[in-house]
């Protein structure tokens, strides 16, 4: 039997950018590698240097109130609203992939109210918790029991900090006083220096002596919530920051206020720098400010205050690391460099931001690849700013090198949410449209880290919902092709909620842009605009909520066609490129396209339609989405068929049902469905090819003339093959669930694998038939089990059982008995399941009983009962001695749904099935025996009468 390989379009998610932080507490290990963040009720551990996800810890059903990571990164404490505190041990994964395996050590109920703040000492052995009940508790982190309980605050505990105070010689008292037993037992000077500082919402600070188990200082100077505490062992100073807009420096010897610094903003975080000579503050104005402790003056220059959503809520600092990690209200994390900071600094510019990390991209509305190398992605994320993120893995080992998914730049300029973005052919020019009624053109130079606004277009009366730049590629070798940064696009087309479209002429930088024309285009909002890739006669199409799409002459601004047929508003429109093959007429009534091209549209009526630009008729209608189609794109046609994949024109669509579908434009059928989102998919884009210079294209097209050239060409072919594997078709989808999924086209790989498996299957089938004809029972039985051929295996056993029997053989052939005796656990398990199936059929039960009898005689019952537990798992090979055959067996087993269901069976299930049908066969044989006896008796009686 020949196996026919079924080739189909396949995409696999190669990478996913997911949220790492959605508000709440953040902590960092002492070495700066492990970042612990909150994701609602879940906690996430991330490698700060590479952005890799190390571990995800599921929640307990309630939101996390606070978390703490031990300095050595070995323990994680998570507290939630349900009053529980979970302590995890963090261990390196056994897979050697750099991930972490969290192990729950214990779950405690530390307070009668939720835990608000936590702190772990420098040794990682003590844990302090402060609750909304006003109680402070100290715990042995490893043993999990409370060592101290402190009362004294009248409200919620808002700040905790462990430190070791300098010992102060106490004057001898003239009067003799009885000392407590606890004080007499204090012999360890290190233990005697341990202190815990706590601050509450009542504005008071208390310092607790852990050895004496009592308060040694009660500091009352703040008039609002104390948000953060820090201690400088070099200067023996305690620092407190409060929402009363002040930071106070306390002398730890006398517990008197040494300095009060009026910060004049609500403080959320404070801390010492450079050995206690400087301190930093962060709060509602989103400014990291550095202050001189001795003079109380600000070191950093005057900074512009940020908006409310950019307010700093937390700052993390490790003394040996050269940066501050600030956490902002908009769920972004900034790493600010401390390299230029010295204890004697008198004037300092704003701290340089060395990395920006988006905790979440919120709702991804639109996206586009930018840059000549297409290694950056521009995101419109329901904000007034455009985020530029890296989508290429860094080859550098430096912790400051950009990694996959990290923010590279932030484009600021719009004053309201950005709705739409588009790029030109080069990826160096980006157009944006926002709710502030303006459009902007950005000049992007990633090589020099330059991202600047080139022009602003003002004129629409309402929000701009669609923008598009010309997509025609200039002639190779021209100045516009070689130097795209010096040649901006010729024009920009915008569409607005004011129902008009405008064409803007783009002039020199700094020159006011003007609209070449304004047209009343539709009766409702304009949702999308796309410009064709024709350089001579450019067209653009506008899609609207009025259920129509209009095709325009971009130069004259006149309507040349209207596409009618959608039953609801049209959300997306896209022109087919000039290289897209024409569609032919199908037997189901589908029309054929012409040389003028095609347009694809996606609508709220859940359909995708392809239209002809010759007569503006509908050629294809794709139905399959269960919600509005929000985005449609054409997939590029492969330039070569080296992978064996001959794909025609295809269209990708994204919808509100969270699915991305790939459609075959010729057949009108859905080629595949991509599912990795949990919410609406607004954005969809195809990664364009890298821009090749004129010299690169010339060398690639140069002919091969000599043998040496041929050898060099072979080497180039190998490099081209490796680069081609890297330049596979990549599709990226952005969703309202804050995730970006990068889909890699694996059609060629899947087709090659299917062909390889099919060829190997044919060879194995022929080999099996040869073994059966040659009576090579060992090879035939093992191969039949491996290839999942129950019919041929049954015929083989039937021939042995019904043939001439050898003396002393259980099955009839001693060689077959030897094979059954030497079966591995996997093979024995597979054979038992086949016997169960054969035994259920009255025609084949005789063979099954003979083989079962042989197995029971050849193997002890203990092995048969435990055969399921000794197997290596569902993926265990049935032919353990042959790796190639084993891999084929796994592949073929994966194609059988029945086998996948049977993988969940146990030995008891199989034996119960054998027992039930064996009992039925026995009962039937007994009944036949009785009937035979009666029949023989009747014949004897009839012979006697005769």
Coordinates of N, CA, C and O in Angstrom, one line a residue, residues 42-129:
X42 N -1.2 36.5 38.2 CA -0.1 35.7 37.9 C 1.2 36.5 38.1 O 1.2 37.8 38.1
X43 N 2.3 35.8 38.3 CA 3.6 36.4 38.4 C 4.5 35.9 37.3 O 4.4 34.7 36.9
X44 N 5.4 36.8 36.8 CA 6.2 36.4 35.7 C 7.7 36.8 36.0 O 8.0 37.8 36.6
X45 N 8.6 35.8 35.7 CA 10.0 36.0 35.9 C 10.6 36.2 34.5 O 10.4 35.3 33.6
X46 N 11.4 37.3 34.3 CA 12.0 37.6 33.0 C 13.4 37.9 33.2 O 13.9 38.4 34.2
X47 N 14.2 37.5 32.2 CA 15.6 37.8 32.2 C 15.8 39.2 31.7 O 15.4 39.5 30.5
X48 N 16.3 40.1 32.5 CA 16.3 41.5 32.2 C 17.3 41.8 31.0 O 17.1 42.8 30.3
X49 N 18.3 41.0 30.9 CA 19.3 41.3 29.9 C 18.9 40.8 28.5 O 19.3 41.3 27.5
X50 N 18.1 39.7 28.4 CA 17.7 39.1 27.1 C 16.2 39.2 26.9 O 15.8 39.0 25.7
X51 N 15.4 39.5 27.8 CA 14.0 39.6 27.7 C 13.3 38.2 27.6 O 12.1 38.1 27.4
X52 N 14.1 37.1 27.9 CA 13.5 35.8 27.8 C 12.6 35.6 29.0 O 12.9 36.0 30.1
X53 N 11.5 34.9 28.8 CA 10.6 34.5 29.9 C 11.2 33.3 30.6 O 11.4 32.2 30.0
X54 N 11.4 33.5 31.9 CA 12.1 32.4 32.7 C 11.0 31.5 33.4 O 11.2 30.3 33.5
X55 N 10.0 32.1 33.8 CA 8.9 31.2 34.5 C 7.6 32.1 34.6 O 7.7 33.3 34.7
X56 N 6.5 31.4 34.6 CA 5.2 32.0 34.8 C 4.5 31.2 36.0 O 4.4 30.0 35.9
X57 N 4.1 32.0 37.0 CA 3.6 31.3 38.2 C 2.1 31.7 38.2 O 1.7 32.8 38.2
X58 N 1.2 30.6 38.2 CA -0.2 30.8 38.1 C -0.7 31.4 39.5 O -0.1 31.2 40.5
X59 N -1.8 32.2 39.3 CA -2.3 32.8 40.5 C -3.3 31.9 41.3 O -3.6 30.7 40.9
X60 N -3.8 32.4 42.4 CA -4.7 31.7 43.2 C -6.2 32.2 43.1 O -7.0 31.9 43.9
X61 N -6.4 32.9 42.0 CA -7.8 33.4 41.8 C -8.0 34.9 42.2 O -9.0 35.4 41.9
X62 N -7.0 35.5 42.9 CA -7.2 36.9 43.3 C -5.9 37.6 42.8 O -4.9 37.0 42.6
X63 N -6.1 38.9 42.7 CA -5.0 39.8 42.2 C -3.8 39.8 43.3 O -4.1 39.7 44.5
X64 N -2.6 39.9 42.7 CA -1.4 40.0 43.6 C -1.4 41.4 44.2 O -1.5 42.4 43.5
X65 N -1.1 41.5 45.5 CA -1.0 42.8 46.2 C 0.5 43.2 46.3 O 0.8 44.4 46.2
X66 N 1.4 42.3 46.5 CA 2.8 42.6 46.5 C 3.6 41.3 46.3 O 3.1 40.2 46.5
X67 N 4.8 41.4 45.9 CA 5.7 40.3 45.8 C 7.1 40.7 46.1 O 7.5 41.9 46.1
X68 N 8.0 39.8 46.4 CA 9.4 40.1 46.8 C 10.2 38.9 46.3 O 9.9 37.7 46.4
X69 N 11.4 39.3 45.8 CA 12.4 38.3 45.3 C 13.6 38.4 46.2 O 14.1 39.5 46.4
X70 N 14.1 37.3 46.7 CA 15.3 37.3 47.5 C 16.5 37.8 46.7 O 16.5 37.6 45.5
X71 N 17.5 38.4 47.3 CA 18.6 39.0 46.6 C 19.3 37.9 45.8 O 19.8 38.2 44.7
X72 N 19.4 36.7 46.2 CA 20.1 35.6 45.5 C 19.3 35.0 44.4 O 19.7 34.1 43.7
X73 N 18.0 35.4 44.3 CA 17.1 34.9 43.3 C 16.7 33.5 43.5 O 16.2 32.8 42.6
X74 N 16.7 33.0 44.7 CA 16.4 31.6 45.0 C 15.0 31.5 45.6 O 14.4 30.4 45.7
X75 N 14.4 32.6 46.1 CA 13.0 32.5 46.7 C 12.2 33.7 46.1 O 12.7 34.7 45.9
X76 N 10.9 33.4 46.0 CA 9.9 34.4 45.6 C 8.7 34.3 46.5 O 8.2 33.2 46.7
X77 N 8.3 35.4 47.0 CA 7.2 35.5 47.9 C 6.1 36.3 47.2 O 6.3 37.4 46.7
X78 N 4.9 35.7 47.1 CA 3.7 36.3 46.5 C 2.6 36.4 47.5 O 2.2 35.4 48.1
X79 N 2.0 37.6 47.6 CA 0.9 37.8 48.5 C -0.3 38.3 47.6 O -0.1 39.1 46.7
X80 N -1.5 37.9 47.9 CA -2.7 38.2 47.1 C -3.8 38.7 48.0 O -3.7 38.7 49.3
X81 N -4.9 39.1 47.4 CA -6.0 39.7 48.1 C -6.7 38.7 48.9 O -7.5 39.1 49.8
X82 N -6.6 37.4 48.7 CA -7.3 36.4 49.5 C -6.6 36.1 50.8 O -6.8 35.1 51.4
X83 N -5.7 37.0 51.2 CA -4.9 36.9 52.5 C -3.9 35.8 52.5 O -3.3 35.6 53.6
X84 N -3.6 35.2 51.4 CA -2.6 34.2 51.4 C -1.2 34.7 51.0 O -1.1 35.7 50.3
X85 N -0.2 34.0 51.5 CA 1.2 34.3 51.1 C 1.9 33.0 50.7 O 1.9 32.1 51.5
X86 N 2.3 33.0 49.5 CA 2.9 31.8 48.9 C 4.4 32.0 48.8 O 4.9 33.0 48.3
X87 N 5.2 31.0 49.2 CA 6.7 31.1 49.1 C 7.1 30.0 48.2 O 6.8 28.8 48.3
X88 N 7.9 30.5 47.1 CA 8.3 29.5 46.1 C 9.9 29.5 46.2 O 10.5 30.5 46.4
X89 N 10.4 28.3 45.9 CA 11.8 28.1 45.7 C 12.0 28.1 44.2 O 11.4 27.4 43.5
X90 N 13.0 28.9 43.8 CA 13.3 29.0 42.3 C 14.5 28.2 42.0 O 15.6 28.4 42.5
X91 N 14.3 27.2 41.1 CA 15.4 26.3 40.8 C 15.6 26.3 39.3 O 14.7 26.5 38.5
X92 N 16.9 26.1 38.8 CA 17.2 26.1 37.4 C 16.5 24.9 36.8 O 16.5 23.8 37.4
X93 N 16.0 25.1 35.6 CA 15.3 24.0 34.9 C 16.2 22.9 34.5 O 17.4 23.1 34.2
X94 N 15.8 21.6 34.5 CA 16.6 20.5 34.1 C 16.8 20.4 32.6 O 17.6 19.6 32.2
X95 N 16.1 21.2 31.8 CA 16.3 21.2 30.4 C 17.5 22.0 29.9 O 17.7 22.0 28.7
X96 N 18.2 22.7 30.8 CA 19.3 23.5 30.4 C 19.0 24.5 29.4 O 19.8 24.8 28.5
X97 N 17.8 25.1 29.5 CA 17.4 26.1 28.5 C 17.4 27.5 29.2 O 16.9 28.5 28.6
X98 N 17.9 27.6 30.4 CA 18.0 28.8 31.1 C 16.8 29.2 31.8 O 16.8 30.3 32.5
X99 N 15.7 28.5 31.7 CA 14.5 28.8 32.4 C 14.5 28.4 33.9 O 15.5 27.7 34.3
X100 N 13.5 28.8 34.6 CA 13.5 28.6 36.1 C 12.2 27.7 36.4 O 11.1 28.0 35.8
X101 N 12.4 26.8 37.3 CA 11.2 26.0 37.7 C 10.8 26.4 39.1 O 11.6 26.1 40.1
X102 N 9.7 27.0 39.3 CA 9.3 27.4 40.6 C 8.6 26.2 41.4 O 7.8 25.5 40.8
X103 N 9.0 26.1 42.6 CA 8.4 25.0 43.5 C 7.8 25.6 44.7 O 8.4 26.3 45.5
X104 N 6.5 25.4 44.9 CA 5.8 25.9 46.0 C 6.2 25.2 47.3 O 6.1 24.0 47.4
X105 N 6.8 26.0 48.2 CA 7.2 25.5 49.5 C 6.1 25.4 50.5 O 5.9 24.4 51.2
X106 N 5.4 26.5 50.6 CA 4.3 26.6 51.6 C 3.4 27.8 51.3 O 3.8 28.7 50.6
X107 N 2.2 27.7 51.8 CA 1.2 28.7 51.7 C 0.8 29.1 53.1 O 0.3 28.2 53.9
X108 N 0.9 30.4 53.4 CA 0.6 30.9 54.8 C -0.5 32.0 54.7 O -0.8 32.6 53.7
X109 N -1.1 32.2 55.9 CA -2.0 33.3 56.1 C -1.4 34.3 57.1 O -1.6 34.2 58.3
X110 N -0.6 35.2 56.6 CA 0.2 36.0 57.6 C -0.5 37.0 58.4 O -0.2 37.3 59.5
X111 N -1.6 37.7 57.8 CA -2.3 38.7 58.5 C -3.8 38.5 58.4 O -4.3 37.7 57.6
X112 N -4.5 39.3 59.1 CA -6.0 39.3 59.1 C -6.5 40.2 58.0 O -7.7 40.2 57.7
X113 N -5.6 40.9 57.3 CA -6.0 41.7 56.2 C -4.9 41.5 55.1 O -3.8 41.0 55.4
X114 N -5.2 41.9 53.9 CA -4.2 41.7 52.8 C -2.8 42.3 53.1 O -2.7 43.4 53.8
X115 N -1.8 41.7 52.7 CA -0.4 42.2 52.8 C -0.2 43.3 51.8 O -0.4 43.1 50.6
X116 N 0.3 44.4 52.3 CA 0.5 45.6 51.4 C 1.9 45.7 50.9 O 2.2 46.0 49.8
X117 N 2.9 45.4 51.8 CA 4.3 45.6 51.4 C 5.1 44.5 52.1 O 4.7 43.9 53.1
X118 N 6.2 44.1 51.4 CA 7.1 43.1 51.9 C 8.6 43.6 51.7 O 8.8 44.5 50.9
X119 N 9.5 43.0 52.5 CA 10.9 43.2 52.3 C 11.7 42.0 52.8 O 11.3 41.3 53.7
X120 N 12.8 41.8 52.1 CA 13.7 40.6 52.4 C 15.0 41.2 52.7 O 15.5 42.1 52.0
X121 N 15.7 40.7 53.7 CA 17.0 41.3 54.1 C 18.1 40.9 53.1 O 17.9 40.0 52.3
X122 N 19.3 41.4 53.3 CA 20.4 41.2 52.4 C 20.8 39.8 52.4 O 21.4 39.3 51.3
X123 N 20.7 39.0 53.4 CA 21.1 37.6 53.5 C 20.1 36.7 52.9 O 20.4 35.5 52.6
X124 N 18.9 37.2 52.6 CA 17.8 36.3 52.1 C 17.3 35.3 53.1 O 16.6 34.3 52.6
X125 N 17.4 35.6 54.3 CA 16.9 34.7 55.4 C 15.7 35.2 56.1 O 14.9 34.4 56.7
X126 N 15.5 36.5 56.1 CA 14.4 37.1 56.9 C 13.4 37.8 55.9 O 13.9 38.5 54.9
X127 N 12.2 37.7 56.2 CA 11.1 38.3 55.4 C 10.2 39.1 56.3 O 9.8 38.6 57.4
X128 N 10.0 40.4 55.9 CA 9.1 41.2 56.7 C 7.8 41.5 55.9 O 7.9 41.7 54.7
X129 N 6.7 41.4 56.5 CA 5.4 41.7 55.9 C 4.7 42.8 56.7 O 4.6 42.8 57.9

